[in-house]
Amino acid sequence: MAKAMQCDVAVIGAGTAGLAAERAARKNGASTLLIDPDFTGTTCATVGCMPSKLLIAAAKQAHAIGRAGLFGIEVQGMRIDGPSVLRRVRSERDRFAALTRKSIDRLPDGIAVRARAAFDGPNRLVLGDGRTVEARAIVIATGSAPVLPDPFKALGDAALTSDSVFELPDLPRRLAVVGSGAIGLELAQAFAHLGVEVALFDKGRQLAKLRCPRVHATLHEVLERDLALHLGVQVTPEPADQGARLRWTGDDSGEALFDKILVAVGRRPQLGGLALDKAGLDLDEHGVPLHDRATMRCGDSAIFLAGDVAADLPLLHEASHDGAIAGRNAAAWPAPIRTDRNAAFCITFTEPALATIGQAEAEGAVTGTADFGDQGRARVEGRNEGVLTLYAAAPDGRLIGADLIAPGGEHLAHMLAWAIQRGLTATELLELPFYHPTIEEGLKQALRTICRSTPIALPQDQDSGTPAGA
Ligand SMILES: Cc1cc2nc3c(=O)[nH]c(=O)nc-3n(C[C@H](O)[C@H](O)[C@H](O)COP(=O)(O)OP(=O)(O)OC[C@H]3O[C@@H](n4cnc5c(N)ncnc54)[C@H](O)[C@@H]3O)c2cc1C
Ligand SMILES: NC(=O)c1ccc[n+]([C@@H]2O[C@H](COP(=O)([O-])OP(=O)(O)OC[C@H]3O[C@@H](n4cnc5c(N)ncnc54)[C@H](O)[C@@H]3O)[C@@H](O)[C@H]2O)c1
C-alpha cells in the first residue's frame, strides 16, 4: 500500500474559506495540503456573488433608463438584448473565476491535491483515487449547494438553480422564482427590471426572514410594482410542453405556465460523502458538526470548520474570516487562539438595498427611525423610498443593530456595522461630521430619537436643526 501523504494541516475544499484557511495555516508555519476535486474557482466567483451582481448591474441600467422620464429625459426604443446581457454576465464572471484559479496556480508546489476527500479517522483522509492523507489537524471547508426538491427535479431544463441560471442563453419571457430569501429576491427583481414577467412565491409570509415590519412593508410595496408576489403558498410544479406549469394554494391560489422556474429555497452544507462518522464529531440536528465560532474548532478535536459548511452566516466575508480563524487555529493546534467575531451584517442587493445588522433585541433597547420618503438627497435623485430602524441599548444609547431598506443601503449598512462594532453611542455618531446633501444625513433623525428616548444628551456643540431637505 502506498505511503500516506503527511502534513500539519489538510484543508478540504478550495473555495473562499478553504483558500483562506490554507493561507493562514501556512503563514503560521504549518505544512499544508489543499484538497479539491475541481479547483474550478470559488462559488462566489463562478455561481454566486459575482454573476448575480453582474446581472443586477445590467438590471440597474435598464431600470434607470425606464425611469428617465421623471427627470424630463425621453428615451425611445429601449431594447434589452437578452443574449448580450447574459454574455457579459458570463464573460466578466469567467474573468473573476480565472483570477481565483490564478491564486490557486500560485500555491507552492505540491500543496494542491486534485481529489475528493472523506474521513478515514479523526486525523486521516482517504481520497477518491485511493491515496491517503495523515494530518495533525484538518479543516472542512466544503461549502454548500442549492436545495432542489424532488418535484422540481422532474422538470428537467425548465428548473433552474443559482448553479444553472447564469448559463441561460437568453432571458426567459416568463419566470417563476420559488423562495424569497436573498437569492430569490435579488434575481427575481433583476430579471423583472430586465423586462422578464416574474412571479415570486414563498411558503412563508415573510420576505427574506426580515425582522422589522416597517422594512418588510416597504420591500413588499417595492416588489409588488415589478412582479407578482405570492406569499404563504404551497407550490406544485409539473412539466409542460414548453417550460413548466406551477399550481399554488394557500393565502391565494392559481396556476400559470412559465418558461423557467428558478428554485431558490435555500442551500445545504456539503457534508454528504465526507464519512463524518469516522471523524468522531458531535453533530447538531442538521448534521453539522458542533463548533465554537471563536476558534472554528469542533469540540475538543483537531478538526475545524470554515465557510458555508458551518451554516452559521453563509456569506462571503464570513467564509473568508472563518477560514483565517480555522487555518490559524489548525496550525496552532492544540493551543486555541480565540477571535471576537465581527458585528453580523447581511446586505441584499435589491433596489433599494436591504440590510440587517447586529441585534434588534436587548434589555431596555430603544429604537430610532428614519424615513427616506422625503429625505433631501434621496428626493433629488428620485430614489426617495426607504426606511431605517436603529436599535440602541439603554441607558447609554450604544448602537446594537439596524434594519433598513434605503437608497445607498449597502453604504449605510457598512457605516452602521462599523459604528456598532466599535460600540459607538448615538451621541458619539451625531458628533461626527455629516456632509450635505447626502443620504447619510437621513441617519440623524433616527440618532436624535434615540438620544431623546434613552435619554442621553444631544451633542451641545452641534446644531440640532435640520438643513433644507436633510
Ligand atoms: C447566487 C448567490 C449569490 C450570492 N451573493 C452573495 C453576496 O452578494 N454577498 C455575500 O456575502 N455572499 C453571497 N453569496 C454567498 C457566498 O457565495 C458564499 O457564502 C461563499 O461563496 C461560501 O464560500 P465557501 O468557501 O464556504 O464555499 P465554496 O466556495 O463553495 O467552496 C467549497 C469547495 O469545497 C469543495 N468540496 C466540496 N466537497 C468536497 C470534498 N468532499 N472534498 C474536497 N473538496 C470538496 C468544492 O469543490 C468547492 O471548491 C451568494 C451565494 C449565491 C449562491
Ligand atoms: N447579498 C447576499 O449577501 C446574498 C445573496 C444571495 C445569497 N446569499 C446567501 O445564500 C444563502 C442562500 O440563499 P437562499 O435565498 O437560497 O436561501 P434562504 O434560506 O435565505 O431563503 C429560502 C427561502 O425559500 C423559502 N422556501 C423554502 N422551501 C420552500 C418551498 N418548498 N416553497 C416555497 N418557498 C420555500 C423559505 O421560506 C425562504 O424564504 C443566503 O442565506 C445567503 O447567506 C447572500
Coordinates of C-alpha atoms and ligand atoms in Angstrom, one line a residue:
M1 CA 0.0 0.0 0.0
A2 CA 1.3 3.5 -0.9
K3 CA 2.5 5.6 2.0
A4 CA 0.1 8.3 3.2
M5 CA 0.8 11.9 2.4
Q6 CA 1.7 13.8 5.5
C7 CA 1.1 17.4 6.6
D8 CA 0.4 19.5 9.6
V9 CA -2.9 20.9 8.2
A10 CA -5.1 19.4 5.5
V11 CA -7.8 21.6 4.1
I12 CA -10.8 20.0 2.3
G13 CA -12.3 22.4 -0.3
A14 CA -10.6 25.2 -2.3
G15 CA -13.4 27.8 -2.1
T16 CA -13.1 31.2 -0.3
A17 CA -13.0 29.6 3.1
G18 CA -10.6 26.8 2.2
L19 CA -8.1 29.1 0.4
A20 CA -8.1 31.5 3.4
A21 CA -7.6 28.5 5.8
E22 CA -4.7 27.1 3.8
R23 CA -3.0 30.6 3.6
A24 CA -3.4 31.2 7.3
A25 CA -2.1 27.8 8.3
R26 CA 0.9 28.1 6.0
K27 CA 1.6 31.7 7.2
N28 CA 1.6 30.3 10.7
G29 CA 4.3 27.8 9.9
A30 CA 2.3 24.7 9.1
S31 CA 2.9 22.4 6.2
T32 CA -0.4 22.2 4.3
L33 CA -2.4 20.3 1.7
L34 CA -5.4 21.8 -0.1
I35 CA -7.7 19.2 -1.5
D36 CA -10.4 19.8 -4.1
P37 CA -11.8 17.7 -6.9
D38 CA -12.0 20.5 -9.4
F39 CA -10.2 23.7 -8.5
T40 CA -12.6 25.5 -10.9
G41 CA -12.9 28.7 -8.8
T42 CA -14.9 29.6 -5.8
T43 CA -18.7 29.6 -5.5
C44 CA -18.6 33.4 -5.1
A45 CA -16.8 33.9 -8.4
T46 CA -18.4 31.2 -10.5
V47 CA -22.1 30.9 -9.5
G48 CA -22.6 33.2 -6.5
C49 CA -21.9 36.8 -5.6
M50 CA -20.2 37.9 -8.8
P51 CA -22.5 36.6 -11.6
S52 CA -25.6 37.7 -9.5
K53 CA -24.2 41.2 -9.1
L54 CA -23.3 41.3 -12.8
L55 CA -27.0 40.5 -13.7
I56 CA -28.1 43.1 -11.1
A57 CA -25.8 45.7 -12.7
A58 CA -27.4 45.2 -16.1
A59 CA -30.9 45.4 -14.5
K60 CA -30.0 48.7 -12.7
Q61 CA -29.1 50.2 -16.1
A62 CA -32.4 49.1 -17.6
H63 CA -34.4 50.3 -14.6
A64 CA -32.7 53.7 -14.6
I65 CA -33.4 54.2 -18.3
G66 CA -37.0 53.2 -17.6
R67 CA -37.3 55.9 -15.0
A68 CA -35.6 58.6 -17.0
G69 CA -38.9 60.3 -17.7
L70 CA -39.0 61.5 -14.1
F71 CA -36.1 63.8 -14.9
G72 CA -37.6 65.0 -18.2
I73 CA -35.5 62.7 -20.3
E74 CA -37.3 60.8 -23.0
V75 CA -35.7 57.6 -24.1
Q76 CA -37.2 56.0 -27.2
G77 CA -36.8 52.5 -28.4
M78 CA -35.0 50.9 -25.4
R79 CA -34.4 47.3 -26.3
I80 CA -32.9 44.7 -23.9
D81 CA -30.7 42.3 -25.8
G82 CA -31.0 39.2 -23.6
P83 CA -28.2 37.2 -25.1
S84 CA -25.8 40.2 -24.8
V85 CA -26.8 40.8 -21.2
L86 CA -26.1 37.2 -20.3
R87 CA -22.9 37.1 -22.4
R88 CA -21.5 40.0 -20.4
V89 CA -22.5 38.3 -17.1
R90 CA -20.6 35.2 -18.2
S91 CA -17.5 36.8 -19.7
E92 CA -17.0 39.0 -16.6
R93 CA -17.8 36.1 -14.4
D94 CA -15.2 34.0 -16.2
R95 CA -12.6 36.7 -15.7
F96 CA -13.3 36.7 -11.9
A97 CA -13.1 32.9 -11.8
A98 CA -9.8 32.9 -13.8
L99 CA -8.3 35.3 -11.2
T100 CA -9.3 32.8 -8.4
R101 CA -7.7 30.0 -10.3
K102 CA -4.6 32.0 -10.8
S103 CA -4.3 32.3 -7.0
I104 CA -4.5 28.5 -6.8
D105 CA -1.8 28.2 -9.5
R106 CA 0.5 30.4 -7.4
L107 CA 0.4 28.0 -4.5
P108 CA 3.8 26.4 -3.7
D109 CA 4.4 23.1 -5.5
G110 CA 2.7 20.0 -4.0
I111 CA 0.0 21.8 -1.9
A112 CA -2.9 21.5 -4.3
V113 CA -4.2 17.9 -4.4
R114 CA -6.9 17.2 -7.0
A115 CA -9.3 14.7 -5.4
R116 CA -12.5 14.3 -3.4
A117 CA -11.7 13.7 0.3
A118 CA -13.5 11.7 3.0
F119 CA -12.6 10.9 6.6
D120 CA -11.0 7.6 7.4
G121 CA -10.3 8.6 11.1
P122 CA -10.1 11.8 13.0
N123 CA -6.6 12.5 11.5
R124 CA -6.8 10.6 8.3
L125 CA -8.4 11.2 5.0
V126 CA -9.0 8.9 2.1
L127 CA -9.1 10.4 -1.4
G128 CA -11.3 9.4 -4.3
D129 CA -8.3 7.9 -6.1
G130 CA -7.3 5.7 -3.1
R131 CA -4.5 7.9 -1.8
T132 CA -4.5 8.7 1.9
V133 CA -3.5 11.8 3.9
E134 CA -2.4 12.0 7.5
A135 CA -2.7 15.4 9.1
R136 CA -2.2 16.8 12.7
A137 CA -5.3 19.0 12.0
I138 CA -8.0 19.1 9.3
V139 CA -10.2 22.0 8.1
I140 CA -13.5 21.2 6.5
A141 CA -14.4 23.9 4.0
T142 CA -16.6 22.1 1.6
G143 CA -19.2 24.9 1.1
S144 CA -22.9 24.5 0.4
A145 CA -25.1 23.6 -2.5
P146 CA -28.6 24.7 -3.7
V147 CA -31.5 22.6 -2.5
L148 CA -33.6 21.2 -5.4
P149 CA -36.7 19.4 -4.0
D150 CA -37.8 16.3 -5.9
P151 CA -40.9 17.7 -7.6
F152 CA -38.6 20.3 -9.4
K153 CA -36.1 17.6 -10.5
A154 CA -38.8 16.2 -12.8
L155 CA -38.9 19.5 -14.7
G156 CA -35.5 18.9 -16.3
D157 CA -34.1 22.0 -18.0
A158 CA -37.2 24.1 -17.0
A159 CA -36.0 24.1 -13.4
L160 CA -33.0 26.4 -12.7
T161 CA -31.0 26.9 -9.6
S162 CA -28.3 29.5 -9.0
D163 CA -25.8 26.9 -10.4
S164 CA -27.5 27.0 -13.8
V165 CA -29.4 30.3 -14.1
F166 CA -26.3 32.3 -15.4
E167 CA -25.9 29.8 -18.2
L168 CA -29.2 30.7 -19.9
P169 CA -28.5 31.7 -23.5
D170 CA -31.4 34.3 -23.4
L171 CA -33.7 35.9 -20.9
P172 CA -36.9 33.9 -20.4
R173 CA -40.2 35.5 -21.2
R174 CA -42.0 34.3 -18.1
L175 CA -40.1 33.3 -14.9
A176 CA -41.3 31.8 -11.6
V177 CA -39.0 32.3 -8.7
V178 CA -39.6 29.9 -5.8
G179 CA -38.1 31.2 -2.5
S180 CA -37.9 34.8 -1.3
G181 CA -34.5 34.6 0.5
A182 CA -31.6 36.7 -0.6
I183 CA -31.1 34.7 -3.9
G184 CA -34.8 34.8 -4.8
L185 CA -35.2 38.5 -4.1
E186 CA -32.1 39.6 -5.9
L187 CA -32.6 37.6 -9.0
A188 CA -36.4 38.0 -9.2
Q189 CA -36.1 41.8 -9.1
A190 CA -33.2 41.8 -11.5
F191 CA -35.0 39.7 -14.1
A192 CA -38.1 41.8 -13.7
H193 CA -36.1 45.0 -14.3
L194 CA -34.7 43.4 -17.4
G195 CA -38.3 43.0 -18.8
V196 CA -39.0 39.4 -17.8
E197 CA -42.5 38.7 -16.5
V198 CA -41.7 37.4 -13.0
A199 CA -43.8 35.8 -10.3
L200 CA -42.2 35.2 -6.8
F201 CA -43.5 32.5 -4.5
D202 CA -42.7 31.7 -0.9
K203 CA -44.3 29.2 1.5
G204 CA -43.7 31.8 4.3
R205 CA -45.5 35.1 4.7
Q206 CA -42.3 37.0 5.5
L207 CA -39.8 38.1 2.8
A208 CA -36.2 37.2 3.5
K209 CA -36.9 36.5 7.2
L210 CA -36.9 40.3 7.8
R211 CA -37.3 41.2 11.4
C212 CA -38.5 44.8 11.1
P213 CA -42.2 45.2 10.0
R214 CA -41.6 48.7 8.5
V215 CA -38.7 47.4 6.3
H216 CA -40.9 44.4 5.3
A217 CA -43.8 46.6 4.4
T218 CA -41.6 48.9 2.2
L219 CA -40.0 45.9 0.5
H220 CA -43.4 44.4 -0.2
E221 CA -44.6 47.6 -1.8
V222 CA -41.4 47.9 -3.9
L223 CA -41.6 44.3 -5.2
E224 CA -45.3 44.5 -6.0
R225 CA -44.6 47.2 -8.5
D226 CA -42.3 45.0 -10.5
L227 CA -43.6 41.4 -10.1
A228 CA -46.4 39.2 -8.9
L229 CA -45.9 38.3 -5.3
H230 CA -47.5 35.1 -3.8
L231 CA -46.6 34.7 -0.1
G232 CA -47.9 32.0 2.2
V233 CA -48.4 29.5 -0.7
Q234 CA -47.5 25.9 -1.4
V235 CA -46.4 25.4 -4.9
T236 CA -46.7 22.2 -7.1
P237 CA -44.7 22.1 -10.3
E238 CA -45.3 19.9 -13.3
P239 CA -43.7 19.6 -16.7
A240 CA -45.4 21.3 -19.6
D241 CA -44.8 21.3 -23.4
Q242 CA -42.6 24.4 -23.2
G243 CA -41.4 25.1 -19.7
A244 CA -43.4 24.2 -16.6
R245 CA -46.7 24.7 -15.0
L246 CA -46.9 25.8 -11.4
R247 CA -50.0 25.5 -9.3
W248 CA -50.2 27.2 -5.9
T249 CA -52.6 27.1 -3.0
G250 CA -52.7 28.8 0.4
D251 CA -53.1 32.6 1.0
D252 CA -54.0 32.8 -2.7
S253 CA -54.3 30.1 -5.3
G254 CA -53.9 29.8 -9.1
E255 CA -51.9 28.2 -11.8
A256 CA -49.7 29.5 -14.6
L257 CA -47.2 28.5 -17.3
F258 CA -43.6 29.6 -17.1
D259 CA -40.7 29.2 -19.4
K260 CA -38.4 28.6 -16.4
I261 CA -38.7 28.1 -12.7
L262 CA -35.8 29.4 -10.6
V263 CA -35.7 27.3 -7.4
A264 CA -34.1 29.4 -4.6
V265 CA -35.4 27.5 -1.5
G266 CA -32.1 27.5 0.4
R267 CA -28.6 26.0 0.4
R268 CA -27.4 22.9 2.3
P269 CA -23.9 22.4 3.8
Q270 CA -22.0 19.9 1.6
L271 CA -21.3 17.2 4.2
G272 CA -22.5 14.1 2.4
G273 CA -19.7 11.8 1.3
L274 CA -17.3 13.1 4.0
A275 CA -17.9 10.0 6.2
L276 CA -18.1 12.3 9.2
D277 CA -19.0 9.2 11.4
K278 CA -15.3 8.3 11.1
A279 CA -14.2 11.7 12.4
G280 CA -15.9 11.1 15.7
L281 CA -17.6 14.5 15.9
D282 CA -20.8 15.5 17.7
L283 CA -23.4 16.8 15.2
D284 CA -26.3 19.2 15.6
E285 CA -29.9 18.3 14.5
H286 CA -29.0 19.3 10.9
G287 CA -25.9 17.0 10.8
V288 CA -23.4 20.0 11.1
P289 CA -20.5 19.4 13.5
L290 CA -20.9 21.4 16.7
H291 CA -18.2 24.0 16.7
D292 CA -17.0 27.2 18.5
R293 CA -17.2 30.3 16.3
A294 CA -14.3 31.9 18.2
T295 CA -11.9 29.2 17.0
M296 CA -14.0 27.2 14.4
R297 CA -12.9 24.1 16.3
C298 CA -15.2 21.1 16.5
G299 CA -15.5 20.1 20.2
D300 CA -12.0 19.1 21.5
S301 CA -11.0 17.5 18.2
A302 CA -8.3 18.7 15.8
I303 CA -11.0 19.3 13.2
F304 CA -12.1 22.8 12.2
L305 CA -15.0 24.2 10.0
A306 CA -14.9 27.2 7.7
G307 CA -17.4 28.8 5.4
D308 CA -20.9 27.9 4.3
V309 CA -20.4 24.3 5.5
A310 CA -20.5 25.6 9.1
A311 CA -24.0 27.0 8.4
D312 CA -23.5 30.0 10.7
L313 CA -23.7 33.0 8.4
P314 CA -23.3 31.8 4.9
L315 CA -21.8 35.0 3.5
L316 CA -18.6 35.7 1.7
H317 CA -16.9 37.9 4.2
E318 CA -17.7 35.4 7.0
A319 CA -16.3 32.5 4.9
S320 CA -13.1 34.3 4.5
H321 CA -12.9 35.2 8.2
D322 CA -13.8 31.7 9.2
G323 CA -11.0 30.4 7.0
A324 CA -8.4 32.7 8.6
I325 CA -9.5 31.7 12.1
A326 CA -9.7 28.0 11.3
G327 CA -6.3 27.9 9.5
R328 CA -4.5 29.8 12.3
N329 CA -6.1 27.6 15.0
A330 CA -5.3 24.4 13.0
A331 CA -1.7 25.4 12.7
A332 CA -1.5 26.3 16.4
W333 CA -3.4 23.1 17.5
P334 CA -3.8 22.1 20.3
A335 CA -3.4 25.7 21.7
P336 CA -6.6 27.7 20.9
I337 CA -6.5 31.3 19.7
R338 CA -9.9 32.9 20.2
T339 CA -11.2 35.7 18.0
D340 CA -14.0 38.1 18.7
R341 CA -16.3 37.8 15.8
N342 CA -17.3 40.9 13.8
A343 CA -20.7 42.5 14.0
A344 CA -23.0 40.3 11.9
F345 CA -24.4 42.0 8.9
C346 CA -26.1 41.0 5.7
I347 CA -26.9 43.1 2.7
T348 CA -29.3 42.0 0.0
F349 CA -28.7 43.8 -3.3
T350 CA -32.2 44.7 -4.2
E351 CA -33.1 48.3 -5.3
P352 CA -33.3 49.9 -2.8
A353 CA -30.9 47.6 -0.9
L354 CA -31.9 45.8 2.2
A355 CA -29.6 45.3 5.3
T356 CA -29.8 43.6 8.7
I357 CA -27.1 44.5 11.1
G358 CA -26.4 43.2 14.7
Q359 CA -29.2 42.7 17.2
A360 CA -32.7 44.1 17.5
E361 CA -33.4 42.9 21.0
A362 CA -31.7 43.8 24.3
E363 CA -32.9 44.5 27.8
G364 CA -34.5 48.0 27.6
A365 CA -33.4 48.6 24.0
V366 CA -34.8 51.7 22.3
T367 CA -35.4 52.4 18.6
G368 CA -35.0 55.4 16.4
T369 CA -36.5 55.5 12.9
A370 CA -35.9 57.4 9.7
D371 CA -37.9 57.6 6.5
F372 CA -36.3 58.3 3.2
G373 CA -39.6 59.2 1.5
D374 CA -38.9 62.9 1.9
Q375 CA -35.2 62.9 2.6
G376 CA -33.3 65.6 0.7
R377 CA -30.8 63.8 -1.4
A378 CA -33.0 60.7 -1.9
R379 CA -35.6 63.0 -3.4
V380 CA -33.1 64.9 -5.6
E381 CA -32.1 61.5 -7.1
G382 CA -35.7 60.3 -7.4
R383 CA -34.9 57.4 -5.1
N384 CA -36.9 58.7 -2.2
E385 CA -38.2 55.4 -0.9
G386 CA -37.0 53.5 2.2
V387 CA -37.0 53.2 6.0
L388 CA -34.5 52.6 8.7
T389 CA -34.8 51.3 12.2
L390 CA -31.9 51.7 14.6
Y391 CA -31.7 49.7 17.9
A392 CA -29.7 51.1 20.8
A393 CA -29.1 49.8 24.4
A394 CA -30.2 51.8 27.3
P395 CA -29.0 53.7 29.3
D396 CA -26.1 54.9 27.2
G397 CA -27.7 54.8 23.7
R398 CA -24.9 52.5 22.4
L399 CA -26.0 51.2 18.9
I400 CA -26.6 47.5 18.8
G401 CA -28.3 46.9 15.5
A402 CA -30.2 48.2 12.5
D403 CA -32.6 47.2 9.8
L404 CA -33.0 49.1 6.6
I405 CA -34.2 49.3 3.1
A406 CA -32.8 52.5 1.7
P407 CA -31.2 54.1 -1.4
G408 CA -27.5 53.5 -1.0
G409 CA -28.4 51.0 1.7
E410 CA -25.1 49.0 1.3
H411 CA -23.1 52.1 2.3
L412 CA -25.3 53.0 5.2
A413 CA -25.1 49.4 6.3
H414 CA -21.3 49.5 6.4
M415 CA -21.2 52.7 8.4
L416 CA -23.7 51.3 10.9
A417 CA -21.9 47.9 11.2
W418 CA -18.6 49.7 11.9
A419 CA -20.2 52.0 14.5
I420 CA -21.9 49.0 16.2
Q421 CA -18.7 47.0 16.2
R422 CA -16.8 50.0 17.7
G423 CA -19.5 50.3 20.4
L424 CA -20.4 53.9 19.5
T425 CA -23.4 55.7 21.1
A426 CA -26.0 57.7 19.2
T427 CA -24.4 60.9 20.8
E428 CA -21.0 59.9 19.5
L429 CA -22.3 59.3 16.0
L430 CA -24.0 62.7 16.0
E431 CA -20.7 64.4 17.0
L432 CA -19.2 63.1 13.7
P433 CA -19.4 65.3 10.5
F434 CA -22.3 64.7 8.1
Y435 CA -21.9 66.2 4.6
H436 CA -24.9 67.9 2.9
P437 CA -26.8 66.9 0.9
T438 CA -26.3 63.1 1.3
I439 CA -28.3 60.0 2.1
E440 CA -26.2 59.7 5.3
E441 CA -27.9 62.8 6.7
G442 CA -31.0 60.6 6.9
L443 CA -29.5 58.8 9.9
K444 CA -29.6 62.0 12.0
Q445 CA -33.4 61.7 12.5
A446 CA -33.0 58.2 14.0
L447 CA -30.0 59.0 16.1
R448 CA -31.7 62.0 17.7
T449 CA -34.8 60.0 18.5
I450 CA -32.5 57.5 20.4
C451 CA -30.8 60.4 22.3
R452 CA -34.2 61.7 23.3
S453 CA -35.7 58.4 24.4
T454 CA -32.7 56.9 26.2
P455 CA -32.5 59.8 27.4
I456 CA -29.0 61.0 26.7
A457 CA -27.6 64.3 25.7
L458 CA -27.7 65.6 22.1
P459 CA -24.2 67.0 21.3
Q460 CA -24.1 70.5 22.7
D461 CA -21.8 71.9 20.1
Q462 CA -23.8 70.6 17.1
D463 CA -26.9 72.2 15.6
S464 CA -30.0 70.1 16.3
G465 CA -31.9 71.6 13.5
T466 CA -32.3 70.1 10.0
P467 CA -30.8 71.7 6.9
A468 CA -33.1 72.0 3.9
G469 CA -34.2 68.6 2.8
A470 CA -31.9 66.6 5.1
Ligands
LIG1 C1 -26.4 33.2 -6.2 C2 -25.5 33.6 -4.9 C3 -25.3 34.9 -4.6 C4 -24.5 35.2 -3.5 N1 -24.3 36.5 -3.2 C5 -23.6 36.8 -2.2 C6 -23.3 38.2 -1.9 O1 -23.6 39.1 -2.6 N2 -22.5 38.5 -0.8 C7 -22.1 37.5 0.1 O2 -21.5 37.9 1.1 N3 -22.4 36.2 -0.1 C8 -23.1 35.9 -1.2 N4 -23.3 34.5 -1.5 C9 -22.8 33.5 -0.6 C10 -21.3 33.2 -0.8 O3 -21.1 33.0 -2.2 C11 -20.9 32.0 0.0 O4 -21.1 32.3 1.4 C12 -19.4 31.7 -0.2 O5 -19.0 31.6 -1.5 C13 -19.1 30.4 0.5 O6 -17.7 30.0 0.3 P1 -17.2 28.6 0.8 O7 -15.6 28.7 0.7 O8 -17.8 28.2 2.1 O9 -17.7 27.6 -0.3 P2 -17.2 27.2 -1.8 O10 -16.7 28.5 -2.5 O11 -18.5 26.6 -2.4 O12 -16.1 26.2 -1.7 C14 -16.3 24.8 -1.3 C15 -15.3 24.0 -2.1 O13 -15.3 22.7 -1.5 C16 -15.1 21.7 -2.5 N5 -15.6 20.4 -2.0 C17 -16.8 20.0 -1.7 N6 -16.8 18.7 -1.2 C18 -15.5 18.3 -1.2 C19 -14.9 17.1 -0.8 N7 -15.5 16.1 -0.3 N8 -13.5 17.0 -1.0 C20 -12.8 18.1 -1.5 N9 -13.4 19.2 -1.8 C21 -14.7 19.4 -1.7 C22 -15.9 22.3 -3.7 O14 -15.4 21.7 -4.9 C23 -15.6 23.8 -3.6 O15 -14.5 24.1 -4.3 C24 -24.0 34.2 -2.6 C25 -24.3 32.8 -3.0 C26 -25.0 32.5 -4.1 C27 -25.3 31.1 -4.4
LIG2 N1 -26.5 39.5 -0.9 C1 -26.1 38.4 -0.3 O1 -25.3 38.5 0.7 C2 -26.5 37.1 -0.7 C3 -27.1 36.9 -1.9 C4 -27.5 35.6 -2.3 C5 -27.3 34.6 -1.4 N2 -26.7 34.8 -0.2 C6 -26.5 33.6 0.7 O2 -27.1 32.4 0.2 C7 -27.9 31.8 1.2 C8 -29.0 31.0 0.5 O3 -29.9 31.8 -0.1 P1 -31.4 31.4 -0.5 O4 -32.1 32.6 -0.9 O5 -31.4 30.2 -1.4 O6 -32.0 30.7 0.8 P2 -32.7 31.3 2.1 O7 -32.7 30.2 3.1 O8 -32.2 32.6 2.5 O9 -34.3 31.5 1.6 C9 -35.0 30.4 1.2 C10 -36.5 30.9 1.1 O10 -37.2 29.8 0.4 C11 -38.4 29.6 1.1 N3 -38.8 28.2 0.8 C12 -38.2 27.1 1.3 N4 -38.8 26.0 0.8 C13 -39.8 26.4 0.0 C14 -40.8 25.8 -0.8 N5 -40.9 24.4 -0.9 N6 -41.7 26.5 -1.5 C15 -41.6 27.9 -1.4 N7 -40.7 28.5 -0.7 C16 -39.8 27.8 0.0 C17 -38.1 29.9 2.5 O11 -39.3 30.2 3.2 C18 -37.2 31.1 2.4 O12 -37.8 32.3 2.4 C19 -28.4 33.0 2.0 O13 -28.8 32.6 3.3 C20 -27.3 34.0 2.0 O14 -26.5 33.7 3.1 C21 -26.3 36.0 0.1

